[in-house]
Tab-separated table of C-alpha atoms in Angstrom:
chain	number	residue	atom	x	y	z
D	1	MET	CA	-1.687	-36.845	17.870
D	2	LYS	CA	-4.791	-36.303	15.769
D	3	ILE	CA	-4.880	-33.148	13.664
D	4	GLU	CA	-8.250	-32.041	12.400
D	5	LEU	CA	-8.305	-30.135	9.123
D	6	GLU	CA	-11.076	-27.912	7.866
D	7	ASN	CA	-12.732	-29.212	4.722
D	8	VAL	CA	-12.645	-26.066	2.594
D	9	LEU	CA	-12.868	-25.974	-1.183
D	10	PRO	CA	-10.049	-24.021	-2.900
D	11	ALA	CA	-12.499	-21.404	-4.133
D	12	ASP	CA	-13.674	-20.794	-0.569
D	13	ILE	CA	-10.306	-20.481	1.166
D	14	GLU	CA	-10.147	-16.689	0.982
D	15	LYS	CA	-13.753	-16.359	2.161
D	16	ARG	CA	-13.074	-18.675	5.101
D	17	SER	CA	-9.869	-16.786	5.910
D	18	PHE	CA	-11.767	-13.519	6.228
D	19	GLU	CA	-14.363	-15.241	8.421
D	20	ILE	CA	-11.577	-16.362	10.751
D	21	ILE	CA	-10.098	-12.850	10.810
D	22	THR	CA	-13.502	-11.412	11.723
D	23	GLU	CA	-13.951	-14.030	14.443
D	24	GLU	CA	-10.536	-13.354	15.954
D	25	LEU	CA	-11.015	-9.601	15.920
D	26	GLY	CA	-14.014	-10.315	18.125
D	27	GLU	CA	-16.020	-7.306	19.254
D	28	ARG	CA	-13.404	-4.825	18.153
D	29	GLN	CA	-15.022	-1.982	16.206
D	30	LEU	CA	-13.155	-0.840	13.113
D	31	ASP	CA	-13.929	2.199	10.996
D	32	ALA	CA	-16.228	1.009	8.205
D	33	MET	CA	-14.046	2.428	5.421
D	34	GLN	CA	-10.768	1.288	6.956
D	35	GLU	CA	-11.977	-2.220	7.840
D	36	PRO	CA	-11.517	-3.833	4.374
D	37	VAL	CA	-7.965	-2.472	4.203
D	38	ILE	CA	-7.027	-3.652	7.686
D	39	LYS	CA	-8.524	-7.107	7.146
D	40	ARG	CA	-6.799	-7.613	3.803
D	41	VAL	CA	-3.446	-6.688	5.321
D	42	ILE	CA	-4.060	-9.166	8.136
D	43	HIS	CA	-5.089	-11.749	5.531
D	44	THR	CA	-1.814	-11.178	3.658
D	45	SER	CA	0.443	-11.182	6.711
D	46	ALA	CA	-1.442	-13.275	9.330
D	47	ASP	CA	-0.430	-10.468	11.702
D	48	PHE	CA	-3.194	-8.949	13.815
D	49	GLU	CA	-0.922	-6.153	15.048
D	50	TYR	CA	-1.834	-4.270	11.880
D	51	ALA	CA	-5.256	-3.631	13.393
D	52	ASP	CA	-3.414	-1.224	15.710
D	53	SER	CA	-0.401	-0.095	13.681
D	54	LEU	CA	-2.147	0.926	10.433
D	55	CYS	CA	-2.724	4.678	10.554
D	56	PHE	CA	-5.023	6.563	8.211
D	57	SER	CA	-5.170	10.282	7.571
D	58	GLU	CA	-8.651	11.780	7.467
D	59	LYS	CA	-10.699	10.186	4.668
D	60	ALA	CA	-7.574	8.545	3.231
D	61	VAL	CA	-9.539	5.543	1.964
D	62	GLU	CA	-12.213	7.701	0.360
D	63	LYS	CA	-9.585	9.872	-1.346
D	64	GLY	CA	-7.744	6.801	-2.606
D	65	LEU	CA	-10.942	5.334	-4.012
D	66	GLU	CA	-11.857	8.590	-5.734
D	67	ALA	CA	-8.404	8.831	-7.317
D	68	LEU	CA	-8.521	5.249	-8.601
D	69	LYS	CA	-12.022	5.820	-9.915
D	70	LYS	CA	-10.665	8.705	-11.984
D	71	GLY	CA	-7.850	6.597	-13.451
D	72	ALA	CA	-4.954	7.280	-11.086
D	73	CYS	CA	-1.865	5.148	-11.552
D	74	ILE	CA	0.056	3.397	-8.785
D	75	VAL	CA	3.830	3.692	-8.424
D	76	THR	CA	5.613	1.091	-6.297
D	77	ASP	CA	9.203	0.859	-5.098
D	78	THR	CA	9.619	-2.850	-5.892
D	79	GLN	CA	8.814	-5.196	-8.744
D	80	MET	CA	7.343	-7.542	-6.117
D	81	GLY	CA	4.876	-4.870	-5.063
D	82	LYS	CA	3.961	-4.180	-8.672
D	83	ALA	CA	3.474	-7.899	-9.354
D	84	GLY	CA	1.094	-8.258	-6.412
D	85	ILE	CA	-1.346	-5.535	-7.487
D	86	ASN	CA	-4.386	-6.641	-9.487
D	87	LYS	CA	-3.809	-5.186	-12.953
D	88	LYS	CA	-7.169	-6.260	-14.398
D	89	VAL	CA	-9.090	-4.226	-11.849
D	90	ILE	CA	-7.023	-1.040	-12.049
D	91	GLU	CA	-7.132	-1.174	-15.848
D	92	LYS	CA	-10.945	-1.165	-15.708
D	93	PHE	CA	-10.700	2.387	-14.438
D	94	GLY	CA	-7.941	3.512	-16.810
D	95	GLY	CA	-5.068	3.155	-14.361
D	96	GLU	CA	-1.680	1.462	-14.592
D	97	VAL	CA	0.941	0.185	-12.163
D	98	TYR	CA	4.542	1.338	-12.482
D	99	CYS	CA	7.870	0.438	-10.901
D	100	PHE	CA	10.879	2.326	-12.204
D	101	MET	CA	13.512	0.645	-10.022
D	102	SER	CA	14.954	-1.468	-12.849
D	103	ASP	CA	14.977	1.287	-15.478
D	104	SER	CA	18.384	2.107	-16.926
D	105	ASP	CA	17.807	5.875	-16.686
D	106	VAL	CA	16.942	5.509	-13.001
D	107	ALA	CA	20.177	3.574	-12.384
D	108	GLU	CA	22.125	6.283	-14.218
D	109	MET	CA	20.405	9.074	-12.285
D	110	ALA	CA	21.208	7.347	-8.995
D	111	ARG	CA	24.889	6.999	-9.948
D	112	GLU	CA	25.187	10.607	-11.083
D	113	ASN	CA	23.502	12.010	-7.972
D	114	GLY	CA	24.945	9.549	-5.458
D	115	THR	CA	21.509	8.438	-4.297
D	116	THR	CA	19.614	5.171	-4.101
D	117	ARG	CA	17.575	3.881	-7.018
D	118	ALA	CA	14.515	4.340	-4.838
D	119	VAL	CA	15.177	8.084	-4.633
D	120	ALA	CA	15.810	8.305	-8.371
D	121	SER	CA	12.645	6.327	-9.126
D	122	MET	CA	10.587	8.815	-7.118
D	123	GLU	CA	12.099	11.623	-9.170
D	124	LYS	CA	11.076	9.835	-12.351
D	125	ALA	CA	7.574	9.270	-10.981
D	126	ALA	CA	7.268	13.005	-10.314
D	127	ALA	CA	7.413	13.550	-14.065
D	128	LEU	CA	4.284	11.467	-14.704
D	129	ASN	CA	1.606	13.778	-16.005
D	130	ARG	CA	-1.272	12.058	-14.232
D	131	PRO	CA	-2.678	11.431	-10.727
D	132	VAL	CA	-0.442	9.111	-8.706
D	133	ILE	CA	-0.810	6.860	-5.678
D	134	PHE	CA	2.529	5.807	-4.208
D	135	ALA	CA	2.807	2.362	-2.607
D	136	ILE	CA	6.118	2.117	-0.749
D	137	GLY	CA	6.801	-1.247	0.880
D	138	ASN	CA	10.574	-1.514	0.941
D	139	ALA	CA	12.610	1.694	0.754
D	140	PRO	CA	12.401	4.342	3.483
D	141	THR	CA	14.540	6.565	1.249
D	142	ALA	CA	11.631	6.637	-1.206
D	143	LEU	CA	9.311	7.940	1.517
D	144	ILE	CA	11.854	10.553	2.585
D	145	GLN	CA	12.281	11.706	-1.010
D	146	LEU	CA	8.496	11.899	-1.449
D	147	TYR	CA	8.266	14.035	1.688
D	148	GLN	CA	10.916	16.428	0.356
D	149	MET	CA	9.235	16.728	-3.043
D	150	ILE	CA	5.842	17.316	-1.416
D	151	GLU	CA	7.308	20.034	0.810
D	152	GLU	CA	8.930	21.658	-2.218
D	153	GLY	CA	5.612	21.614	-4.064
D	154	ARG	CA	7.015	19.445	-6.854
D	155	ILE	CA	4.536	16.617	-6.425
D	156	HIS	CA	1.013	16.238	-5.082
D	157	PRO	CA	0.201	12.528	-4.580
D	158	GLU	CA	-3.407	11.440	-4.382
D	159	LEU	CA	-2.366	9.029	-1.604
D	160	VAL	CA	0.855	7.746	-0.061
D	161	ILE	CA	0.887	4.161	1.206
D	162	GLY	CA	3.937	4.076	3.468
D	163	VAL	CA	4.682	0.578	4.714
D	164	PRO	CA	8.429	-0.084	4.266
D	165	VAL	CA	9.847	-2.864	6.427
D	166	GLY	CA	13.196	-2.830	8.209
D	167	PHE	CA	15.378	-1.121	10.780
D	168	VAL	CA	17.353	1.810	9.332
D	169	ASN	CA	15.292	5.026	9.058
D	170	VAL	CA	12.095	3.011	8.561
D	171	VAL	CA	10.225	4.288	11.609
D	172	GLN	CA	11.487	7.824	11.050
D	173	ALA	CA	10.482	7.880	7.371
D	174	LYS	CA	6.960	6.760	8.211
D	175	GLU	CA	6.574	9.382	10.924
D	176	LEU	CA	7.924	12.026	8.538
D	177	ILE	CA	5.434	11.297	5.751
D	178	MET	CA	2.622	11.524	8.296
D	179	THR	CA	3.534	15.191	8.863
D	180	ALA	CA	3.224	16.054	5.169
D	181	ASP	CA	0.103	17.633	3.707
D	182	VAL	CA	-0.931	14.470	1.857
D	183	PRO	CA	-3.447	11.644	2.377
D	184	TYR	CA	-1.658	8.603	3.790
D	185	ILE	CA	-2.017	5.040	4.975
D	186	VAL	CA	1.021	4.162	7.093
D	187	ALA	CA	2.040	1.072	9.068
D	188	ARG	CA	3.711	2.576	12.101
D	189	GLY	CA	6.787	0.807	13.405
D	190	ARG	CA	9.207	-1.560	11.708
D	191	LYS	CA	6.715	-3.911	10.082
D	192	GLY	CA	5.470	-3.739	6.518
D	193	GLY	CA	6.720	-4.954	3.166
D	194	SER	CA	5.919	-5.037	-0.525
D	195	ASN	CA	3.214	-7.639	0.101
D	196	VAL	CA	1.525	-5.282	2.563
D	197	ALA	CA	1.739	-2.365	0.117
D	198	ALA	CA	0.144	-4.518	-2.589
D	199	ALA	CA	-2.539	-5.743	-0.177
D	200	ILE	CA	-3.568	-2.168	0.626
D	201	CYS	CA	-3.746	-1.313	-3.084
D	202	ASN	CA	-5.825	-4.403	-3.768
D	203	ALA	CA	-8.159	-3.675	-0.865
D	204	LEU	CA	-8.913	-0.271	-2.407
D	205	LEU	CA	-9.319	-1.751	-5.871
D	206	TYR	CA	-11.696	-4.484	-4.656
D	207	MET	CA	-13.730	-1.923	-2.704
D	208	LEU	CA	-14.070	0.122	-5.868
D	209	ASP	CA	-14.775	-2.810	-8.136
D	210	GLY	CA	-16.949	-4.800	-5.774
D	211	SER	CA	-15.436	-8.015	-7.170
D	212	ARG	CA	-14.174	-9.354	-3.855
D	213	GLY	CA	-15.107	-8.521	-0.324
D	214	ALA	CA	-13.245	-8.415	2.947
């Protein structure tokens, strides 16, 4: 059996990948602002179902871009998600990326309150005195806690990226955050992950920076 390989230089692999994604999406029309986000998630996951399952509140992308432009920070629920976000770009605009999951005070708070670290880390994030975008790719309990804090008026996120992956309370947590009065980008269903959360953050950052295109 003869296998033909594309002759693509390393520097051109991402560009060629996005060309293939565009080709395979065919004549499908995507919202112009949502398109770079959807394509980068597909690029990260090789899963075209995200073209249907990614849900955006009204002007969610625009609101996310405006927040990042003003120096908003990003809070993730995993170190993997934090590691995947482009720090150089967000720092250009005065932002930072945080993950509090490994902090000793978060572990202590979780033990004292009988909650998960994800819940405790959201409580810690609520104390940040700056605009925040939440990127949740693993813990549905983090999304549920965010919803409760939003409803109580204790936190007002600039954007919630809700893409946890799994089976227990994942679908329900995503549907719940979509009822809150907050801009959101949510991957409906069971699929998602920290890599998807980071991909959405990077899509917004690259749109803002203009350093890489979808």
